[in-house]
CSV table of C-alpha atoms and ligand atoms in Angstrom, one decimal:
chain,number,residue,atom,x,y,z
A,1,MET,CA,-14.1,-12.1,-18.3
A,2,LEU,CA,-12.0,-14.0,-15.7
A,3,ILE,CA,-8.6,-12.7,-14.7
A,4,LEU,CA,-6.2,-14.6,-12.4
A,5,GLY,CA,-4.1,-12.0,-10.4
A,6,ILE,CA,-0.8,-12.6,-8.8
A,7,GLU,CA,0.9,-10.4,-6.2
A,8,SER,CA,4.5,-10.8,-4.8
A,9,THR,CA,5.9,-7.3,-4.5
A,10,CYS,CA,6.9,-7.4,-0.9
A,11,ASP,CA,6.0,-9.8,1.9
A,12,GLU,CA,2.6,-11.2,0.8
A,13,THR,CA,2.2,-14.0,-1.7
A,14,ALA,CA,-1.3,-13.6,-3.1
A,15,CYS,CA,-3.5,-14.9,-5.9
A,16,SER,CA,-7.1,-14.1,-6.8
A,17,VAL,CA,-9.7,-14.8,-9.5
A,18,VAL,CA,-11.8,-11.7,-10.4
A,19,GLN,CA,-14.7,-11.5,-12.8
A,20,ASP,CA,-15.2,-8.4,-15.0
A,21,GLY,CA,-12.9,-6.2,-12.8
A,22,LYS,CA,-15.1,-6.3,-9.7
A,23,LYS,CA,-16.6,-9.6,-8.7
A,24,ILE,CA,-14.1,-11.4,-6.4
A,25,LEU,CA,-14.4,-15.2,-6.8
A,26,SER,CA,-11.4,-15.9,-4.5
A,27,ASN,CA,-8.8,-13.8,-2.7
A,28,VAL,CA,-6.0,-15.9,-1.1
A,29,VAL,CA,-3.2,-14.1,0.8
A,30,SER,CA,-0.2,-15.8,2.4
A,31,SER,CA,1.3,-13.3,4.8
A,32,GLN,CA,5.0,-13.5,5.9
A,33,VAL,CA,4.5,-11.3,9.0
A,34,ASP,CA,5.6,-14.3,11.2
A,35,LEU,CA,8.9,-14.4,9.3
A,36,HIS,CA,9.9,-10.8,9.4
A,37,GLY,CA,8.4,-9.7,12.8
A,38,ILE,CA,11.5,-10.1,14.9
A,39,TYR,CA,13.7,-8.1,12.4
A,40,GLY,CA,11.6,-4.9,12.6
A,41,GLY,CA,11.1,-4.9,8.8
A,42,VAL,CA,11.0,-7.1,5.7
A,43,VAL,CA,14.2,-9.1,5.0
A,44,PRO,CA,14.3,-9.3,1.1
A,45,GLU,CA,16.1,-12.7,0.9
A,46,LEU,CA,13.7,-14.4,3.3
A,47,ALA,CA,10.7,-12.9,1.5
A,48,CYS,CA,12.0,-14.3,-1.8
A,49,ARG,CA,12.4,-17.8,-0.4
A,50,ARG,CA,9.0,-17.9,1.1
A,51,HIS,CA,7.4,-16.6,-2.1
A,52,ILE,CA,9.0,-19.6,-3.9
A,53,ASP,CA,7.7,-22.0,-1.3
A,54,VAL,CA,4.1,-20.9,-1.3
A,55,ILE,CA,3.3,-19.5,-4.7
A,56,LEU,CA,2.1,-22.8,-6.2
A,57,PRO,CA,-0.2,-23.8,-3.4
A,58,VAL,CA,-1.5,-20.2,-3.2
A,59,VAL,CA,-2.4,-20.2,-6.9
A,60,GLU,CA,-4.0,-23.7,-6.6
A,61,GLN,CA,-6.1,-22.6,-3.6
A,62,ALA,CA,-7.3,-19.4,-5.4
A,63,LEU,CA,-8.4,-21.5,-8.4
A,64,ASN,CA,-10.1,-24.1,-6.1
A,65,GLU,CA,-12.0,-21.5,-4.1
A,66,ALA,CA,-13.2,-19.8,-7.2
A,67,CYS,CA,-14.3,-23.2,-8.6
A,68,VAL,CA,-12.5,-22.5,-11.9
A,69,GLU,CA,-9.8,-24.4,-13.9
A,70,LEU,CA,-6.8,-22.6,-15.3
A,71,THR,CA,-8.2,-23.1,-18.8
A,72,ASP,CA,-11.2,-21.0,-17.9
A,73,ILE,CA,-9.0,-17.9,-17.3
A,74,ASP,CA,-9.0,-15.2,-19.9
A,75,GLY,CA,-5.8,-13.3,-18.8
A,76,ILE,CA,-3.0,-13.4,-16.1
A,77,GLY,CA,-2.6,-10.1,-14.3
A,78,VAL,CA,0.6,-9.6,-12.2
A,79,ALA,CA,2.1,-6.8,-10.2
A,80,HIS,CA,5.4,-6.1,-11.9
A,81,GLY,CA,6.4,-3.2,-9.7
A,82,PRO,CA,7.2,-1.3,-7.7
A,83,GLY,CA,8.6,-3.6,-5.1
A,84,LEU,CA,11.6,-5.8,-4.0
A,85,LEU,CA,13.3,-7.0,-7.2
A,86,GLY,CA,13.8,-10.6,-6.2
A,87,ALA,CA,10.2,-10.9,-4.8
A,88,LEU,CA,8.8,-9.3,-8.0
A,89,HIS,CA,10.6,-11.8,-10.2
A,90,ILE,CA,9.0,-14.8,-8.5
A,91,GLY,CA,5.4,-13.6,-9.1
A,92,LEU,CA,6.2,-12.2,-12.6
A,93,ASN,CA,8.0,-15.3,-13.8
A,94,PHE,CA,5.3,-17.6,-12.5
A,95,ALA,CA,2.6,-15.4,-14.3
A,96,LYS,CA,4.7,-15.5,-17.5
A,97,GLY,CA,4.9,-19.3,-17.3
A,98,ILE,CA,1.1,-19.7,-16.9
A,99,ALA,CA,0.4,-17.1,-19.7
A,100,TRP,CA,2.8,-18.8,-22.1
A,101,SER,CA,1.5,-22.3,-21.4
A,102,LEU,CA,-2.1,-21.3,-21.8
A,103,ARG,CA,-1.4,-18.9,-24.7
A,104,LYS,CA,-3.4,-16.3,-22.7
A,105,PRO,CA,-2.4,-12.6,-22.4
A,106,LEU,CA,-0.1,-11.4,-19.6
A,107,ILE,CA,-1.0,-8.1,-18.1
A,108,GLY,CA,1.5,-6.2,-16.0
A,109,VAL,CA,0.0,-4.0,-13.3
A,110,ASN,CA,1.4,-1.2,-11.2
A,111,HIS,CA,1.0,-2.3,-7.5
A,112,ILE,CA,0.4,1.3,-6.3
A,113,GLU,CA,-2.2,2.0,-8.9
A,114,ALA,CA,-3.8,-1.3,-7.9
A,115,HIS,CA,-4.0,-0.1,-4.2
A,116,LEU,CA,-6.1,2.8,-5.5
A,117,TYR,CA,-8.2,0.6,-7.7
A,118,ALA,CA,-9.0,-1.5,-4.5
A,119,SER,CA,-11.1,1.4,-3.3
A,120,ILE,CA,-12.9,1.7,-6.7
A,121,MET,CA,-13.7,-2.0,-6.9
A,122,SER,CA,-15.0,-1.8,-3.3
A,123,HIS,CA,-17.9,0.5,-4.3
A,124,SER,CA,-20.7,-0.2,-6.7
A,125,LYS,CA,-21.4,3.4,-7.7
A,126,GLU,CA,-19.6,5.3,-10.5
A,127,VAL,CA,-16.6,7.3,-9.2
A,128,LEU,CA,-16.6,11.0,-9.8
A,129,PHE,CA,-13.4,12.0,-11.5
A,130,PRO,CA,-11.1,14.0,-11.3
A,131,ALA,CA,-10.2,12.6,-7.9
A,132,ILE,CA,-7.1,12.8,-5.6
A,133,GLY,CA,-5.5,9.4,-5.1
A,134,VAL,CA,-4.0,9.1,-1.6
A,135,VAL,CA,-1.5,6.3,-1.4
A,136,LEU,CA,-0.4,5.5,2.2
A,137,SER,CA,1.5,2.2,2.4
A,138,GLY,CA,4.7,0.7,3.8
A,139,GLY,CA,6.7,1.5,0.7
A,140,HIS,CA,4.9,4.6,-0.7
A,141,THR,CA,3.3,7.9,0.2
A,142,ALA,CA,1.9,9.9,-2.6
A,143,LEU,CA,-0.9,12.2,-3.8
A,144,VAL,CA,-1.9,11.7,-7.4
A,145,LEU,CA,-4.4,13.4,-9.7
A,146,MET,CA,-6.7,10.7,-11.2
A,147,GLN,CA,-8.6,11.6,-14.3
A,148,GLY,CA,-9.9,8.0,-14.5
A,149,VAL,CA,-8.7,4.4,-14.1
A,150,GLY,CA,-5.2,4.4,-15.7
A,151,LYS,CA,-5.0,8.2,-16.1
A,152,TYR,CA,-2.7,9.7,-13.4
A,153,SER,CA,-0.2,12.4,-12.7
A,154,LEU,CA,1.9,12.8,-9.6
A,155,ILE,CA,1.1,15.7,-7.3
A,156,GLY,CA,3.6,14.9,-4.5
A,157,GLN,CA,5.3,12.0,-2.9
A,158,THR,CA,7.6,11.4,0.1
A,159,VAL,CA,11.2,12.5,-0.4
A,160,ASP,CA,12.4,10.0,2.3
A,161,ASP,CA,10.4,7.5,4.4
A,162,ALA,CA,6.9,6.2,3.5
A,163,VAL,CA,4.3,6.9,6.2
A,164,GLY,CA,3.9,3.1,6.9
A,165,GLU,CA,7.6,2.8,7.2
A,166,ALA,CA,7.6,5.6,9.8
A,167,PHE,CA,5.0,3.7,11.8
A,168,ASP,CA,7.1,0.5,11.5
A,169,LYS,CA,10.3,2.4,12.7
A,170,VAL,CA,8.5,4.2,15.5
A,171,ALA,CA,7.2,0.8,16.7
A,172,ARG,CA,10.7,-0.5,16.6
A,173,ILE,CA,12.0,2.5,18.7
A,174,LEU,CA,9.3,1.7,21.2
A,175,GLY,CA,10.2,-1.9,21.3
A,176,PHE,CA,7.4,-3.5,19.3
A,177,PRO,CA,7.6,-5.9,16.3
A,178,TYR,CA,6.9,-5.4,12.6
A,179,PRO,CA,4.4,-4.3,11.3
A,180,GLY,CA,4.2,-1.3,13.5
A,181,GLY,CA,1.0,0.4,12.2
A,182,PRO,CA,-1.6,-1.7,14.1
A,183,VAL,CA,0.4,-1.6,17.4
A,184,ILE,CA,0.9,2.2,17.2
A,185,GLU,CA,-2.8,2.7,16.4
A,186,GLU,CA,-3.8,0.6,19.5
A,187,LEU,CA,-1.3,2.3,21.8
A,188,ALA,CA,-2.2,5.8,20.6
A,189,LYS,CA,-5.8,5.2,21.8
A,190,GLN,CA,-4.6,5.2,25.4
A,191,GLY,CA,-2.2,8.1,25.0
A,192,ASP,CA,-2.3,11.9,25.2
A,193,ALA,CA,-1.0,13.5,22.1
A,194,SER,CA,-0.4,16.9,23.8
A,195,LYS,CA,2.4,15.4,26.0
A,196,PHE,CA,4.9,15.5,23.1
A,197,THR,CA,5.3,18.0,20.2
A,198,PHE,CA,6.0,16.4,16.8
A,199,ARG,CA,5.4,17.7,13.3
A,200,GLY,CA,5.3,16.3,9.8
A,201,GLY,CA,8.1,17.6,7.5
A,202,ARG,CA,7.8,20.3,4.9
A,203,VAL,CA,9.4,20.0,1.6
A,204,LYS,CA,10.5,23.5,0.2
A,205,THR,CA,10.3,22.6,-3.5
A,206,ASN,CA,6.7,21.1,-3.3
A,207,PRO,CA,4.0,21.9,-0.8
A,208,PHE,CA,2.3,18.6,-1.6
A,209,ALA,CA,5.4,16.4,-1.0
A,210,PHE,CA,6.0,14.5,2.2
A,211,SER,CA,8.9,14.0,4.5
A,212,PHE,CA,8.7,11.6,7.6
A,213,SER,CA,12.4,11.1,8.3
A,214,GLY,CA,12.7,14.1,10.6
A,215,LEU,CA,9.5,13.1,12.5
A,216,LYS,CA,10.9,9.6,13.0
A,217,THR,CA,14.2,11.1,14.3
A,218,ALA,CA,12.3,13.5,16.6
A,219,VAL,CA,10.5,10.4,18.1
A,220,LEU,CA,13.8,8.6,18.4
A,221,TYR,CA,15.4,11.5,20.4
A,222,ALA,CA,12.3,11.9,22.6
A,223,VAL,CA,12.4,8.2,23.5
A,224,LYS,CA,16.1,7.5,23.7
A,225,GLY,CA,17.6,11.0,24.2
A,226,GLN,CA,19.1,13.6,21.9
A,227,GLY,CA,21.6,12.3,19.3
A,228,THR,CA,21.2,8.6,20.3
A,229,SER,CA,20.4,5.4,18.3
A,230,TYR,CA,17.8,2.6,18.3
A,231,ASP,CA,19.8,0.3,20.6
A,232,LYS,CA,20.1,2.8,23.5
A,233,LYS,CA,17.9,2.6,26.7
A,234,ASN,CA,14.7,4.6,26.8
A,235,ILE,CA,14.7,7.8,28.7
A,236,ILE,CA,10.9,7.7,29.0
A,237,SER,CA,8.8,5.4,31.2
A,238,ASP,CA,6.8,2.6,29.7
A,239,ASP,CA,3.6,4.5,30.5
A,240,GLN,CA,4.7,7.4,28.3
A,241,LYS,CA,5.0,5.2,25.2
A,242,ALA,CA,1.3,5.6,24.6
A,243,ASP,CA,1.7,9.4,24.6
A,244,VAL,CA,4.6,9.2,22.1
A,245,ALA,CA,2.5,6.9,19.8
A,246,ALA,CA,-0.5,9.3,20.0
A,247,ALA,CA,1.6,12.4,19.3
A,248,PHE,CA,3.5,10.7,16.4
A,249,GLN,CA,0.3,9.4,14.8
A,250,GLU,CA,-1.4,12.8,15.2
A,251,ALA,CA,1.5,14.7,13.6
A,252,ALA,CA,1.8,12.2,10.7
A,253,PHE,CA,-1.9,12.2,10.0
A,254,THR,CA,-2.4,16.0,10.4
A,255,ASP,CA,0.3,16.6,7.8
A,256,ILE,CA,-1.3,14.1,5.4
A,257,VAL,CA,-4.8,15.4,5.8
A,258,ASN,CA,-3.8,19.1,5.4
A,259,LYS,CA,-1.8,18.4,2.2
A,260,THR,CA,-4.5,16.2,0.7
A,261,VAL,CA,-7.3,18.7,1.4
A,262,LYS,CA,-5.2,21.6,-0.1
A,263,ALA,CA,-4.4,19.4,-3.2
A,264,ALA,CA,-8.1,18.7,-3.7
A,265,GLU,CA,-9.0,22.4,-3.5
A,266,LYS,CA,-6.2,23.3,-5.9
A,267,GLU,CA,-7.2,20.6,-8.5
A,268,GLY,CA,-10.9,21.1,-8.1
A,269,CYS,CA,-11.5,17.5,-7.0
A,270,LYS,CA,-14.6,16.4,-5.0
A,271,THR,CA,-13.4,12.8,-4.4
A,272,LEU,CA,-10.5,11.3,-2.5
A,273,ILE,CA,-9.6,7.7,-3.3
A,274,PHE,CA,-7.5,5.9,-0.6
A,275,GLY,CA,-5.1,3.0,-0.9
A,276,GLY,CA,-2.4,1.2,1.1
A,277,GLY,CA,-2.0,-0.6,4.4
A,278,VAL,CA,-2.0,2.6,6.5
A,279,VAL,CA,-5.6,3.4,5.5
A,280,ASN,CA,-6.7,0.6,7.8
A,281,ASN,CA,-6.1,3.1,10.6
A,282,LEU,CA,-9.4,4.3,12.0
A,283,ALA,CA,-7.9,7.5,13.5
A,284,LEU,CA,-6.9,8.5,10.0
A,285,ARG,CA,-10.4,7.8,8.7
A,286,LYS,CA,-11.9,9.9,11.5
A,287,LEU,CA,-9.6,12.8,10.9
A,288,PHE,CA,-10.4,12.8,7.2
A,289,ALA,CA,-14.1,12.6,7.9
A,290,GLU,CA,-13.7,15.7,10.1
A,291,LYS,CA,-11.4,17.8,8.0
A,292,ALA,CA,-12.6,16.8,4.5
A,293,ALA,CA,-16.3,16.8,5.3
A,294,GLY,CA,-17.3,18.2,1.9
A,295,LEU,CA,-15.5,15.6,-0.1
A,296,LYS,CA,-16.5,12.0,-1.0
A,297,LEU,CA,-14.1,9.6,0.7
A,298,LEU,CA,-13.6,6.2,-1.0
A,299,TRP,CA,-12.0,3.7,1.3
A,300,PRO,CA,-11.1,0.1,0.3
A,301,ALA,CA,-13.0,-2.8,1.8
A,302,SER,CA,-11.1,-4.3,4.8
A,303,ASP,CA,-9.9,-7.3,2.9
A,304,LEU,CA,-8.5,-5.1,0.2
A,305,THR,CA,-6.4,-2.6,2.2
A,306,LEU,CA,-3.3,-4.7,2.7
A,307,ASP,CA,-1.4,-6.3,-0.2
A,308,ASN,CA,-3.7,-8.6,-2.1
A,309,ALA,CA,-4.1,-10.0,-5.6
A,310,ALA,CA,-7.9,-9.1,-6.1
A,311,MET,CA,-6.8,-5.5,-6.7
A,312,ILE,CA,-4.2,-6.7,-9.2
A,313,ALA,CA,-6.8,-8.9,-11.1
A,314,GLY,CA,-9.4,-6.1,-11.0
A,315,LEU,CA,-7.1,-3.5,-12.5
A,316,ALA,CA,-5.7,-6.0,-15.0
A,317,TYR,CA,-9.2,-6.4,-16.4
A,318,HIS,CA,-9.3,-2.7,-17.4
A,319,LYS,CA,-5.8,-2.9,-18.9
A,320,LEU,CA,-6.8,-5.9,-20.9
A,321,ARG,CA,-9.9,-4.2,-22.3
A,322,GLU,CA,-7.7,-1.3,-23.5
A,323,LYS,CA,-5.0,-3.6,-24.9
A,324,PRO,CA,-6.4,-7.1,-25.7
A,325,GLU,CA,-3.0,-8.6,-26.7
A,326,GLY,CA,-1.7,-7.8,-23.2
A,327,ASP,CA,2.0,-7.2,-22.5
A,328,PRO,CA,5.1,-9.0,-24.1
A,329,LEU,CA,6.5,-12.0,-22.2
A,330,ASP,CA,9.7,-10.1,-21.7
A,331,LEU,CA,7.9,-7.6,-19.4
A,332,GLU,CA,10.4,-6.4,-16.8
A,333,ALA,CA,10.1,-6.1,-13.0
A,334,MET,CA,10.4,-2.5,-11.9
A,335,THR,CA,11.6,-1.5,-8.5
A,336,THR,CA,10.2,2.1,-8.9
A,337,ILE,CA,7.6,3.6,-11.1
A,338,ASP,CA,7.1,6.8,-13.1
A,339,TRP,CA,3.6,8.0,-12.4
A,340,ASP,CA,3.4,10.2,-15.4
A,341,GLN,CA,4.1,7.1,-17.7
A,342,SER,CA,1.4,5.0,-16.1
B,401,KG4,O1,0.1,-1.6,1.6
B,401,KG4,P1,0.9,-2.5,2.5
B,401,KG4,O2,0.4,-3.9,2.7
B,401,KG4,O3,2.3,-2.7,1.9
B,401,KG4,C1,3.0,-1.9,1.0
B,401,KG4,O4,2.6,-2.0,-0.2
B,401,KG4,O5,3.9,-1.2,1.4
B,401,KG4,O6,1.1,-1.7,3.8
B,401,KG4,C2,1.8,-2.2,4.9
B,401,KG4,C3,2.1,-1.0,5.8
B,401,KG4,C4,3.0,-1.3,7.0
B,401,KG4,O7,4.0,-0.3,7.1
B,401,KG4,C5,2.1,-1.3,8.2
B,401,KG4,O8,2.7,-0.9,9.4
B,401,KG4,C6,1.0,-0.3,7.8
B,401,KG4,O9,0.8,-0.6,6.4
B,401,KG4,N1,-0.2,-0.4,8.5
B,401,KG4,C7,-0.7,0.5,9.3
B,401,KG4,C8,-1.9,0.0,9.9
B,401,KG4,N2,-2.1,-1.3,9.4
B,401,KG4,C9,-1.0,-1.5,8.6
B,401,KG4,N3,-0.3,1.8,9.6
B,401,KG4,C10,-1.1,2.5,10.5
B,401,KG4,N4,-2.2,2.0,11.1
B,401,KG4,C11,-2.6,0.8,10.8
B,401,KG4,N5,-3.7,0.3,11.4
B,402,ZN,ZN1,1.1,-2.5,-1.1
């Protein structure tokens, strides 16, 4: 079965053709990093305009690289949330247009669930469920209990910033462009984490929930001075930036690893399934390898960590098998998701 997947939830326009949920025939991603870099984050209006400009050539390229015609496709999978509303509408309406014209099923996919599926499709062996899904992206940070593909319940999520967003903001505080994750990872390698004391936030109501807003503010005050804002001059030297990056990264990742390992113990899970752009970070992978040594760690392949459409097409295959008629053509874009409904 051939599925065409479309992704436009944030600042990547992507299209992919995937066979039987796993075999990637093409995986085309048009990134907008050049567009948003100087603003320190994604500007929704600019993202929408770029999606409109590139979606048709991106879909054509994905079909060409897969050596298939539109008429060969069995279903159109599309990320219909969560994400930026305007950005979602472009991919969703494009997918609806193709599905309607071909009289083929439309399959709406949850982008976050697809990030976790990216790890599952990266491995040939059967995944041992129940597992803890660890979503670490620019828009989301969550721990979910996975009983199988499509069977989830939320254990805890961030009550404020996502961890990737915290990386992006810390990079901005230190004077680096968006996306901040790769810059902070590189800088942290040269730094001494013991030079600054930061901690991930605790959430009173749920030991498995996250809070990174306080950590980000602690970094801001360490770099710019107590009670100050982003545009103030630094009170640290340029050489100390690496120490700040190392201490911030260690605090964020220690918090994530501790909560994840406790959640796995509580739920009796032997497998951790990772998804989202932050799982690119090798320091994170190393810390999990040390602290979760008894657990099976499922990381996505490197071309499936950041936003892509192969994970959308892959997951859509499973949804289509469960529901061969697909979703109605009035399927709505969703800015947020309810895990317990997915
Ligand atoms: O999953 P993704 O492409 O977008 C969302 O769905 O949100 O993730 C993008 C996020 C950005 O915040 C970026 O800074 C972060 O992933 N990121 C990283 C690294 N590479 C990307 N964070 C930490 N370390 C990295 N190496
Ligand atoms: Zn994403």
